[in-house]
Amino acid sequence: MSARGTQIDIFPNIYFRPQFGRPLAKNQLIQVKLADMLTEISIGLHACLRVTRLKDEKSCSPQQISLIKRNSCGKALEIARKARDILGGNGIVDEYHVMRHMCNLESVNTYEGASSVTQFIYLSLFIRTHDIHALILGQQITGLQAFK
């Protein structure tokens, strides 16, 4: 999971990089961000586990999968951004891999492959996975399909 990898990758820096005479990890704001990251990772993993079990029981709908995928991708990107913020300038260097995770997450977040998407890109409109899953959920909520 990219979100967890991002969080793990920042640990060497926050433990061994002194800021104001102490490690970054000893600052309250850093610990709050780490707690937020872990909370979202845990919620996402539990949701995935539940949907997987529902799928095994043959009682999972495509809308439930869309809900989990949409949320997990968005939260993973938020986590990568927090990790980049925690590392400051080091957040964009190869040594800590945060930017690599962010690029991977952006590519996952961008919907690719369908011919209609190619037409949208040609018209300079970007369709993202987050948006596609929102439309699937919107159809479930309203009973009306807003896409073809």
CSV table of C-alpha atoms in Angstrom, one decimal:
chain,number,residue,atom,x,y,z
A,1,MET,CA,0.0,0.0,0.0
A,2,SER,CA,1.5,3.2,-1.2
A,3,ALA,CA,0.2,5.3,1.8
A,4,ARG,CA,1.9,3.0,4.3
A,5,GLY,CA,5.1,3.0,2.3
A,6,THR,CA,5.1,6.7,2.3
A,7,GLN,CA,4.7,6.9,6.0
A,8,ILE,CA,7.5,4.3,6.6
A,9,ASP,CA,9.9,6.1,4.2
A,10,ILE,CA,9.8,9.3,6.3
A,11,PHE,CA,10.7,7.6,9.6
A,12,PRO,CA,14.6,7.7,9.2
A,13,ASN,CA,14.4,11.5,8.5
A,14,ILE,CA,12.1,12.4,11.4
A,15,TYR,CA,14.1,10.4,13.9
A,16,PHE,CA,17.6,11.5,12.9
A,17,ARG,CA,17.1,15.0,11.5
A,18,PRO,CA,17.4,17.5,14.3
A,19,GLN,CA,15.2,20.6,14.4
A,20,PHE,CA,15.6,23.1,17.2
A,21,GLY,CA,18.0,20.7,19.0
A,22,ARG,CA,15.7,17.7,18.9
A,23,PRO,CA,14.4,15.1,16.4
A,24,LEU,CA,11.5,16.2,14.2
A,25,ALA,CA,9.5,13.2,15.6
A,26,LYS,CA,9.6,14.9,19.0
A,27,ASN,CA,7.4,17.9,17.8
A,28,GLN,CA,3.7,17.8,18.5
A,29,LEU,CA,2.7,18.9,15.0
A,30,ILE,CA,4.7,16.1,13.4
A,31,GLN,CA,3.1,13.6,15.8
A,32,VAL,CA,-0.4,14.8,15.0
A,33,LYS,CA,0.3,14.5,11.3
A,34,LEU,CA,1.7,10.9,11.8
A,35,ALA,CA,-1.4,10.0,13.9
A,36,ASP,CA,-3.7,11.4,11.1
A,37,MET,CA,-1.8,9.4,8.5
A,38,LEU,CA,-2.0,6.2,10.6
A,39,THR,CA,-5.7,6.7,11.2
A,40,GLU,CA,-6.5,7.1,7.5
A,41,ILE,CA,-4.4,4.1,6.6
A,42,SER,CA,-6.1,1.9,9.3
A,43,ILE,CA,-9.6,3.0,8.2
A,44,GLY,CA,-8.7,2.2,4.6
A,45,LEU,CA,-7.3,-1.2,5.4
A,46,HIS,CA,-10.4,-2.1,7.5
A,47,ALA,CA,-12.7,-1.0,4.7
A,48,CYS,CA,-10.8,-3.0,2.1
A,49,LEU,CA,-10.9,-6.1,4.4
A,50,ARG,CA,-14.7,-5.7,4.9
A,51,VAL,CA,-15.4,-5.3,1.2
A,52,THR,CA,-13.1,-8.2,0.4
A,53,ARG,CA,-15.1,-10.4,2.8
A,54,LEU,CA,-18.4,-9.2,1.3
A,55,LYS,CA,-17.1,-10.1,-2.2
A,56,ASP,CA,-16.1,-13.6,-0.9
A,57,GLU,CA,-19.7,-13.9,0.4
A,58,LYS,CA,-21.0,-12.8,-3.0
A,59,SER,CA,-22.8,-9.8,-1.4
A,60,CYS,CA,-20.7,-6.9,-2.5
A,61,SER,CA,-21.9,-4.4,-5.0
A,62,PRO,CA,-19.8,-2.5,-7.6
A,63,GLN,CA,-20.8,0.7,-5.8
A,64,GLN,CA,-19.2,-0.5,-2.5
A,65,ILE,CA,-16.0,-1.2,-4.4
A,66,SER,CA,-16.1,2.2,-6.0
A,67,LEU,CA,-16.6,3.9,-2.6
A,68,ILE,CA,-13.6,2.2,-1.1
A,69,LYS,CA,-11.4,2.7,-4.2
A,70,ARG,CA,-12.3,6.4,-4.4
A,71,ASN,CA,-11.7,7.1,-0.7
A,72,SER,CA,-8.5,5.0,-0.5
A,73,CYS,CA,-6.9,6.7,-3.5
A,74,GLY,CA,-7.7,10.2,-2.3
A,75,LYS,CA,-6.5,9.5,1.3
A,76,ALA,CA,-3.3,7.9,0.1
A,77,LEU,CA,-2.6,11.0,-1.9
A,78,GLU,CA,-3.3,13.2,1.1
A,79,ILE,CA,-0.9,11.0,3.2
A,80,ALA,CA,1.8,11.4,0.6
A,81,ARG,CA,1.4,15.2,0.7
A,82,LYS,CA,1.6,15.2,4.5
A,83,ALA,CA,4.7,13.2,4.3
A,84,ARG,CA,6.2,15.6,1.8
A,85,ASP,CA,5.3,18.5,4.1
A,86,ILE,CA,6.9,16.8,7.1
A,87,LEU,CA,10.1,16.3,5.3
A,88,GLY,CA,10.3,19.8,4.0
A,89,GLY,CA,12.9,20.1,1.2
A,90,ASN,CA,13.8,16.5,1.7
A,91,GLY,CA,10.3,15.6,0.6
A,92,ILE,CA,11.2,16.1,-3.0
A,93,VAL,CA,14.5,14.2,-3.1
A,94,ASP,CA,14.9,10.6,-4.3
A,95,GLU,CA,16.4,9.4,-1.0
A,96,TYR,CA,13.0,9.3,0.8
A,97,HIS,CA,10.8,8.2,-2.1
A,98,VAL,CA,7.9,10.4,-1.1
A,99,MET,CA,7.7,12.1,-4.5
A,100,ARG,CA,7.9,8.6,-6.2
A,101,HIS,CA,4.9,7.6,-4.2
A,102,MET,CA,3.1,10.8,-5.0
A,103,CYS,CA,3.7,10.3,-8.8
A,104,ASN,CA,2.4,6.7,-8.6
A,105,LEU,CA,-0.7,7.8,-6.7
A,106,GLU,CA,-1.3,10.6,-9.2
A,107,SER,CA,-1.1,8.1,-12.1
A,108,VAL,CA,-3.6,5.8,-10.2
A,109,ASN,CA,-5.8,8.8,-9.6
A,110,THR,CA,-5.9,9.6,-13.3
A,111,TYR,CA,-8.3,7.4,-15.2
A,112,GLU,CA,-6.8,5.9,-18.3
A,113,GLY,CA,-7.7,3.5,-21.0
A,114,ALA,CA,-11.2,4.1,-22.4
A,115,SER,CA,-11.8,5.7,-25.8
A,116,SER,CA,-14.2,8.3,-24.3
A,117,VAL,CA,-11.4,9.3,-21.9
A,118,THR,CA,-9.1,9.8,-24.9
A,119,GLN,CA,-11.7,12.1,-26.4
A,120,PHE,CA,-11.9,14.0,-23.1
A,121,ILE,CA,-8.1,14.4,-22.9
A,122,TYR,CA,-8.2,15.7,-26.5
A,123,LEU,CA,-10.6,18.3,-25.3
A,124,SER,CA,-8.3,19.2,-22.4
A,125,LEU,CA,-10.7,17.7,-19.8
A,126,PHE,CA,-9.1,15.4,-17.3
A,127,ILE,CA,-11.2,12.5,-15.9
A,128,ARG,CA,-9.8,11.1,-12.7
A,129,THR,CA,-10.6,7.8,-11.0
A,130,HIS,CA,-11.9,9.8,-8.0
A,131,ASP,CA,-14.4,11.5,-10.3
A,132,ILE,CA,-15.5,8.2,-12.1
A,133,HIS,CA,-16.2,6.6,-8.7
A,134,ALA,CA,-18.1,9.7,-7.7
A,135,LEU,CA,-20.4,9.3,-10.7
A,136,ILE,CA,-20.9,5.6,-9.9
A,137,LEU,CA,-21.8,6.6,-6.3
A,138,GLY,CA,-24.0,9.4,-7.6
A,139,GLN,CA,-25.9,6.9,-9.7
A,140,GLN,CA,-26.5,4.7,-6.6
A,141,ILE,CA,-27.7,7.7,-4.6
A,142,THR,CA,-30.0,9.2,-7.2
A,143,GLY,CA,-30.9,6.2,-9.3
A,144,LEU,CA,-29.9,8.3,-12.4
A,145,GLN,CA,-26.9,7.6,-14.6
A,146,ALA,CA,-25.0,10.8,-15.4
A,147,PHE,CA,-22.4,9.0,-17.7
A,148,LYS,CA,-22.4,6.8,-20.8
